[in-house]
Short mmCIF file of C-alpha atoms in Angstrom, two decimals:
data_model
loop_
_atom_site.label_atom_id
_atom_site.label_comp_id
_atom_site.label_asym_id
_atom_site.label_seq_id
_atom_site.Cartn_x
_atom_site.Cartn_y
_atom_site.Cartn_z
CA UNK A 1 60.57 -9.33 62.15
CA UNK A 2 58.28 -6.09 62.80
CA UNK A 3 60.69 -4.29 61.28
CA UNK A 4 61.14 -6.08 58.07
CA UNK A 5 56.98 -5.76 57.67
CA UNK A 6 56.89 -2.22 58.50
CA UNK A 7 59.24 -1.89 55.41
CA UNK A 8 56.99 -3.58 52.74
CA UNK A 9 53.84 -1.60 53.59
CA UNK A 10 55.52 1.68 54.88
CA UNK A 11 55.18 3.46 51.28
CA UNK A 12 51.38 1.98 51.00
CA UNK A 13 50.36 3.14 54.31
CA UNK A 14 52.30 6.45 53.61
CA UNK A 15 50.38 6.77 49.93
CA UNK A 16 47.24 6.25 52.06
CA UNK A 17 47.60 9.24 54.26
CA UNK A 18 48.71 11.17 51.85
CA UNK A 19 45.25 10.54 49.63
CA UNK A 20 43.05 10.55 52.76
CA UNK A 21 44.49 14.08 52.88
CA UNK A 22 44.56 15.06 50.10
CA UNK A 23 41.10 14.27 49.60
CA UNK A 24 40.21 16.07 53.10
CA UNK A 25 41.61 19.41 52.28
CA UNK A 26 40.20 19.37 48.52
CA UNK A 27 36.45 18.47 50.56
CA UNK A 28 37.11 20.53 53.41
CA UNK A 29 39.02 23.31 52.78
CA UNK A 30 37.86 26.36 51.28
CA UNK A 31 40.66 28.56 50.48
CA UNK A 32 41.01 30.27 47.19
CA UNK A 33 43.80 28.51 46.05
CA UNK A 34 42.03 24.99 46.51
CA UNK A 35 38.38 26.38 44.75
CA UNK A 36 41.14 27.51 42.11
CA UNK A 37 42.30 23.87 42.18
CA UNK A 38 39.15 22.36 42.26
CA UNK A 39 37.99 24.77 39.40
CA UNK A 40 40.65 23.58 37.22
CA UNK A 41 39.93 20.19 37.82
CA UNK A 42 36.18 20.33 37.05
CA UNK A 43 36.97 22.43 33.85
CA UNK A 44 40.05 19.59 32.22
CA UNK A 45 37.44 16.82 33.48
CA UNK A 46 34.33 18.42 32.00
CA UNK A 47 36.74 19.37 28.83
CA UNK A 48 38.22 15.78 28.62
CA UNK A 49 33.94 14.39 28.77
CA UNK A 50 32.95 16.90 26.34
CA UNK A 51 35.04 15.39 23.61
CA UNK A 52 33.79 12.16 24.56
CA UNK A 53 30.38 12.44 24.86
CA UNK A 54 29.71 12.04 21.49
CA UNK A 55 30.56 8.47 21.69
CA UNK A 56 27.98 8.43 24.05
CA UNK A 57 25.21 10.08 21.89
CA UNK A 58 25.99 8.32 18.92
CA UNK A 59 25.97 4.88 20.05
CA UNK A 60 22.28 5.77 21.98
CA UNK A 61 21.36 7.37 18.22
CA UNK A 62 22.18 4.17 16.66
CA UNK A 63 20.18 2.40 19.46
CA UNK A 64 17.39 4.64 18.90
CA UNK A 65 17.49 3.92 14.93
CA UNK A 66 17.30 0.41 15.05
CA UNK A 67 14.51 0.64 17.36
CA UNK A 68 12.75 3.17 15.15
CA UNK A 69 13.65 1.34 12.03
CA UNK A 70 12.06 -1.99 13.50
CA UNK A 71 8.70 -0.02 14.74
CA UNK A 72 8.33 1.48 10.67
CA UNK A 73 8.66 -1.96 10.00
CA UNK A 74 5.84 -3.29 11.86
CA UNK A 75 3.64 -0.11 11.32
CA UNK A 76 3.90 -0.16 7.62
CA UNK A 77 3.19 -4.20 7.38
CA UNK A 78 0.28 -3.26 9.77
CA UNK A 79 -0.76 -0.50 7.31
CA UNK A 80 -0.57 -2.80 4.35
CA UNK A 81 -2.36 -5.08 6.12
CA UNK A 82 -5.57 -2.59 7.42
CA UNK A 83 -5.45 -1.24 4.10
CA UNK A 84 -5.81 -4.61 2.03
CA UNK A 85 -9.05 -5.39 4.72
CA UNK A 86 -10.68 -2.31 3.80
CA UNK A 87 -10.42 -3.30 0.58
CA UNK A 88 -10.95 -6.53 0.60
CA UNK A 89 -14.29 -5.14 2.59
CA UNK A 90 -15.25 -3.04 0.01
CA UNK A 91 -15.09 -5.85 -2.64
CA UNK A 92 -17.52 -8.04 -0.28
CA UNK A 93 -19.69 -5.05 0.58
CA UNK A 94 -20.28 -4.74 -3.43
CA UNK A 95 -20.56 -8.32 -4.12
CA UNK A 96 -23.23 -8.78 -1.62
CA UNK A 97 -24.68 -5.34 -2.94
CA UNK A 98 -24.82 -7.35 -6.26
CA UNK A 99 -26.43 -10.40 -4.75
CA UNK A 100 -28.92 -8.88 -3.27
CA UNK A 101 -30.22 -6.80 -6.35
CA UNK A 102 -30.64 -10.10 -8.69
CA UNK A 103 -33.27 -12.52 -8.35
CA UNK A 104 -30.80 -14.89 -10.21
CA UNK A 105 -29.85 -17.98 -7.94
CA UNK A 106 -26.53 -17.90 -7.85
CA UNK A 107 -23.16 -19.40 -5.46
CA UNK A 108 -20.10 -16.89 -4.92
CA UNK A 109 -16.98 -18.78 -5.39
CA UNK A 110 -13.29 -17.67 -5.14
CA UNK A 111 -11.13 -17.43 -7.79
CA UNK A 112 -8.05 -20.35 -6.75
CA UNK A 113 -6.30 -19.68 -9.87
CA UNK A 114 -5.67 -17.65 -13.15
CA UNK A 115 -4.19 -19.06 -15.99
CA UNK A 116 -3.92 -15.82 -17.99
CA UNK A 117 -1.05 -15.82 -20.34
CA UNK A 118 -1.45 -17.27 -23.41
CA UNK A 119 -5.11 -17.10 -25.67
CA UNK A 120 -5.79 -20.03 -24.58
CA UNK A 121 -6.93 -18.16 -20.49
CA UNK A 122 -8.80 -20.12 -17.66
CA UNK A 123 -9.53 -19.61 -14.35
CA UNK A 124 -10.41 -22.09 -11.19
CA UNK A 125 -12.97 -21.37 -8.69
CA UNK A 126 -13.24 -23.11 -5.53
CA UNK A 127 -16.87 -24.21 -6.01
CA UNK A 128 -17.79 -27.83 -7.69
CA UNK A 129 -21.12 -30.40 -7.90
CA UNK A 130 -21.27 -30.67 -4.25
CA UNK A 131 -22.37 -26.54 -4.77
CA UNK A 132 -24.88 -27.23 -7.45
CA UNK A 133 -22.38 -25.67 -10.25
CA UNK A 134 -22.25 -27.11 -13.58
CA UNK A 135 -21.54 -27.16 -17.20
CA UNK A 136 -22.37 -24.20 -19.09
CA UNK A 137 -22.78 -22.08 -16.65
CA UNK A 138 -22.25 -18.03 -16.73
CA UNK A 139 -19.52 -16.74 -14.05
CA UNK A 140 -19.94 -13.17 -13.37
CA UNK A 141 -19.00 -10.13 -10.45
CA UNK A 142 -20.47 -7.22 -9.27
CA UNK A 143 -19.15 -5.20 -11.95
CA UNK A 144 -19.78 -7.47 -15.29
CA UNK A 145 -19.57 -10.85 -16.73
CA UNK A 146 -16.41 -12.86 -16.76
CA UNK A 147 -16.86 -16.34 -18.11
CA UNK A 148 -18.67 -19.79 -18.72
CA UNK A 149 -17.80 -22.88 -16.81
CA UNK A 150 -16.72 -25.44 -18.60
CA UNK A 151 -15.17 -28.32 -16.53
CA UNK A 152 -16.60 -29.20 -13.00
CA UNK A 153 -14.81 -31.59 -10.32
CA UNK A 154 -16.86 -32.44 -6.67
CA UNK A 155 -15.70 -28.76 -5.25
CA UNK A 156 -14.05 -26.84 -8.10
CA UNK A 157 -14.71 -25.33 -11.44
CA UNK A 158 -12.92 -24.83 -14.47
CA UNK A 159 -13.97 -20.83 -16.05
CA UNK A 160 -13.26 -20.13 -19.26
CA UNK A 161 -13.14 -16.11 -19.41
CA UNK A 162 -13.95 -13.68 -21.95
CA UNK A 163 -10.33 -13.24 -22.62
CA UNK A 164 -10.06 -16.50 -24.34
CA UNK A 165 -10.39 -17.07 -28.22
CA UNK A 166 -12.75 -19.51 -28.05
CA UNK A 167 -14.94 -17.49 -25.74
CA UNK A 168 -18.50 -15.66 -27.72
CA UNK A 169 -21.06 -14.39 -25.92
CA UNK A 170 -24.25 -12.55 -27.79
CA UNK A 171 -24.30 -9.15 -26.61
CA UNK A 172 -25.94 -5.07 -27.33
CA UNK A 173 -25.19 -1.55 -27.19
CA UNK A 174 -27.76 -0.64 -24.61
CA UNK A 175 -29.09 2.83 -24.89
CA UNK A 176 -29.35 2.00 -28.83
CA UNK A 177 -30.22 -2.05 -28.87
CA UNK A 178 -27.59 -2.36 -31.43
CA UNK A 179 -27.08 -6.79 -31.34
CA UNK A 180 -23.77 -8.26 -31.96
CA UNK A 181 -21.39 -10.76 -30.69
CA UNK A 182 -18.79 -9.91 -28.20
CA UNK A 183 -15.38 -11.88 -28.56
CA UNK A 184 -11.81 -11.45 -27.73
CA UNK A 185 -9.91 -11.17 -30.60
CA UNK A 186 -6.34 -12.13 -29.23
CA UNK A 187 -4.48 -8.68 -29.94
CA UNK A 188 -5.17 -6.33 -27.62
CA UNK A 189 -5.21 -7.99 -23.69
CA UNK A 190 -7.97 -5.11 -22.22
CA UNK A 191 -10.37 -4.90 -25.41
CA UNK A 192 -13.07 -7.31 -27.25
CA UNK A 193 -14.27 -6.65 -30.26
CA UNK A 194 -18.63 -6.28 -30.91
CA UNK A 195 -18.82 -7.81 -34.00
CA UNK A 196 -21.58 -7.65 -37.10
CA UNK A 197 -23.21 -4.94 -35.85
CA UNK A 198 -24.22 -2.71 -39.14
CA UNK A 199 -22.91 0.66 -40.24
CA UNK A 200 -26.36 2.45 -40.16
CA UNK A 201 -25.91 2.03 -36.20
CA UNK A 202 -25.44 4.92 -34.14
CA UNK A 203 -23.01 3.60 -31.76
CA UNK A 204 -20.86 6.15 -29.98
CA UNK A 205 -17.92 5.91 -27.34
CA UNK A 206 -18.76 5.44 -23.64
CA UNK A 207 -22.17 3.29 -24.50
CA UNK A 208 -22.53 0.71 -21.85
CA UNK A 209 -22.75 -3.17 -23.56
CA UNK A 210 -24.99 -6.00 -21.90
CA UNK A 211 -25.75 -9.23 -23.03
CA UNK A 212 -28.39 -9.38 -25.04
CA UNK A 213 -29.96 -12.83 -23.60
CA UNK A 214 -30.08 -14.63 -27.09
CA UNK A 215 -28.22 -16.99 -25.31
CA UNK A 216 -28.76 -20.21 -23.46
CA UNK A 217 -26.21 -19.44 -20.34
CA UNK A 218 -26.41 -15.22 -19.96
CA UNK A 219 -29.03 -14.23 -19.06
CA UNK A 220 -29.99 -10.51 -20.73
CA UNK A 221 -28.88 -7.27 -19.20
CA UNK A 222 -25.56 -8.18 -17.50
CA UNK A 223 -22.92 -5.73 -18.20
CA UNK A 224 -20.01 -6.59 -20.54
CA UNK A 225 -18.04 -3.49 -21.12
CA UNK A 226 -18.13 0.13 -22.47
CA UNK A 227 -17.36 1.16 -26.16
CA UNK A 228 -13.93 2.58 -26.24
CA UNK A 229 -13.84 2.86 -30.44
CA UNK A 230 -16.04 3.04 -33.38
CA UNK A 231 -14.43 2.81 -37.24
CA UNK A 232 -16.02 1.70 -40.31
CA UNK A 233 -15.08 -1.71 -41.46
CA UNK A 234 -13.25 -0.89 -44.92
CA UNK A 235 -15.12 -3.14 -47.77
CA UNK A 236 -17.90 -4.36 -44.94
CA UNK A 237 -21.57 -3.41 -44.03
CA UNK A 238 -20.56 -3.38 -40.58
CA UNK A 239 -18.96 -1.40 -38.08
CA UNK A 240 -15.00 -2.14 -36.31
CA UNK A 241 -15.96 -1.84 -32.22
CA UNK A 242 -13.81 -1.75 -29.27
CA UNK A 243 -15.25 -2.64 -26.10
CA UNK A 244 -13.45 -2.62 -22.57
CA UNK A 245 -14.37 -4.72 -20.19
CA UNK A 246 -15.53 -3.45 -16.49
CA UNK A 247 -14.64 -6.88 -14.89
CA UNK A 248 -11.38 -6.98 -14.74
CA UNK A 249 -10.00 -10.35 -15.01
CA UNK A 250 -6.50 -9.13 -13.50
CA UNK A 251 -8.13 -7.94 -10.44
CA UNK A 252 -11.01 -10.35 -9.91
CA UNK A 253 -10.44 -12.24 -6.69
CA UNK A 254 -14.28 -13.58 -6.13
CA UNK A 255 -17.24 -14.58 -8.75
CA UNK A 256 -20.94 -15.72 -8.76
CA UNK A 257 -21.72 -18.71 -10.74
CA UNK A 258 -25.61 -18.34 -11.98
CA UNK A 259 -26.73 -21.66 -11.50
CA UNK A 260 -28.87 -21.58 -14.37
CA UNK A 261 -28.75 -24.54 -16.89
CA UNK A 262 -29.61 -24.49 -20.19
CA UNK A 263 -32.51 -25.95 -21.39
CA UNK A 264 -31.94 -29.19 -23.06
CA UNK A 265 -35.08 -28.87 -25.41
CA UNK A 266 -33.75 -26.07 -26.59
CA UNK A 267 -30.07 -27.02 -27.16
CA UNK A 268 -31.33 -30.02 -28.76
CA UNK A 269 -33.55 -28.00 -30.79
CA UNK A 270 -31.07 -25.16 -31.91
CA UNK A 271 -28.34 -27.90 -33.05
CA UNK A 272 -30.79 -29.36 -35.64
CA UNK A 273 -29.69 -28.39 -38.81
CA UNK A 274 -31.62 -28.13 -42.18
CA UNK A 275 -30.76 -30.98 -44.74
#
């Protein structure tokens, strides 16, 4: 029986000894020829790792992308983000600017919605009755004028803007007092056209237009735009003028609503006509 299990683990204890060895003289020993071996052994390992190592290095590179992909990521939405407050800080900083330098009463209300596509524009601003807005009422920014309200619900408004056919508002060249009418005139989406003012005026490019206050809902010296062309009306008394707006409707994101009615006496008065 002892002899039958000396037989099965005779090679295994023999293997055994022979690697304890082995591994004794390679630790122990220092004769040339085993720092020879040992030399060799180093160099085909470090060889064999060398050409793998790369595997390595590239899958910590691509570990290291993703990583720095993800962090661009979140810095540039953070950057967007910063970036759109300081603007968006700016805008209030000039709007309160604005308020501040009128002794108009007045409500700032946010513009909800733009309807801007066909000539037929309106906008929706999230101030109603319960805010003391009306009818007839002028809608403006910091920079210039940018509509009338026409409908009103408990807490919104219903704008209609200059860019809208129907839209007139009585207006002059400033440094001149040229009067005309400002209106949009459905071709061009940036420009209104100053209408009847007479040939004899010197109206130039650049001159800043206001309203003139011959109206019932603006009020006189709010900016509506700058002259960007002056032509002579072929077979007409009266000059062909370009204005461009400084409020930009594309770009306007809050408003003031002048809570200013118009007089009733005087609307009743000024819609009597002669028989």
């Amino acid at each position: 029986m002892p002899f039958r299990l000396w037989d099965r683990i005779r090679d295994w204890v023999v293997l055994a000894v022979l690697l304890v060895s082995a591994v004794g003289v390679m630790l122990f020993e220092n004769e040339p020829l085993l720092r020879g071996m040992r030399a060799g052994a180093l160099d085909a390992t470090s060889w064999v790792e060398a050409r793998f190592a790369w595997v390595g290095r590239f899958s910590r590179a691509l570990d290291e992308n993703e990583i720095l992909r993800r962090d661009n990521i979140d810095l540039s939405s953070e950057l967007a983000r910063l970036r759109e407050a300081r603007l968006e800080n700016e805008r209030l900083r000039r709007l309160i600017a604005f308020r501040d330098s009128t002794d108009h009463p007045m409500v700032g209300a946010r513009i909800v919605s733009k309807d801007l596509f066909e000539g037929e524009n309106l906008l929706t601003l999230d101030v109603g009755r319960a805010d003391c807005v009306d009818v007839d009422m002028a809608v403006l920014d910091e920079r210039g004028i940018l509509g009338k309200v026409i409908f009103v619900s408990e807490n919104y408004s219903r704008v209609l803007p200059y860019k809208n056919t129907s839209f007139r508002v009585p207006a002059k060249v400033q440094e001149i007092g040229a009067i005309g009418i400002a209106r949009w005139p459905g071709t061009q989406d940036d420009l209104l056209s100053l209408d009847h003012v007479v040939k004899t005026e010197p109206v130039e490019k650049g001159q800043l237009v206001v309203t003139s206050g011959f109206s019932s809902i603006f009020p006189a010296g709010f900016p509506i735009g700058r002259v960007d062309s002056v032509a002579l009306r072929h077979g007409r008394n009266e000059l062909d003028i370009l204005v461009r707006p400084l409020a930009k409707l594309g770009d306007a994101e809050h408003a003031f609503v002048l809570l200013q009615r118009p007089d009733p006496e005087r609307l009743a008065l000024e819609e009597r006509r002669l028989e």
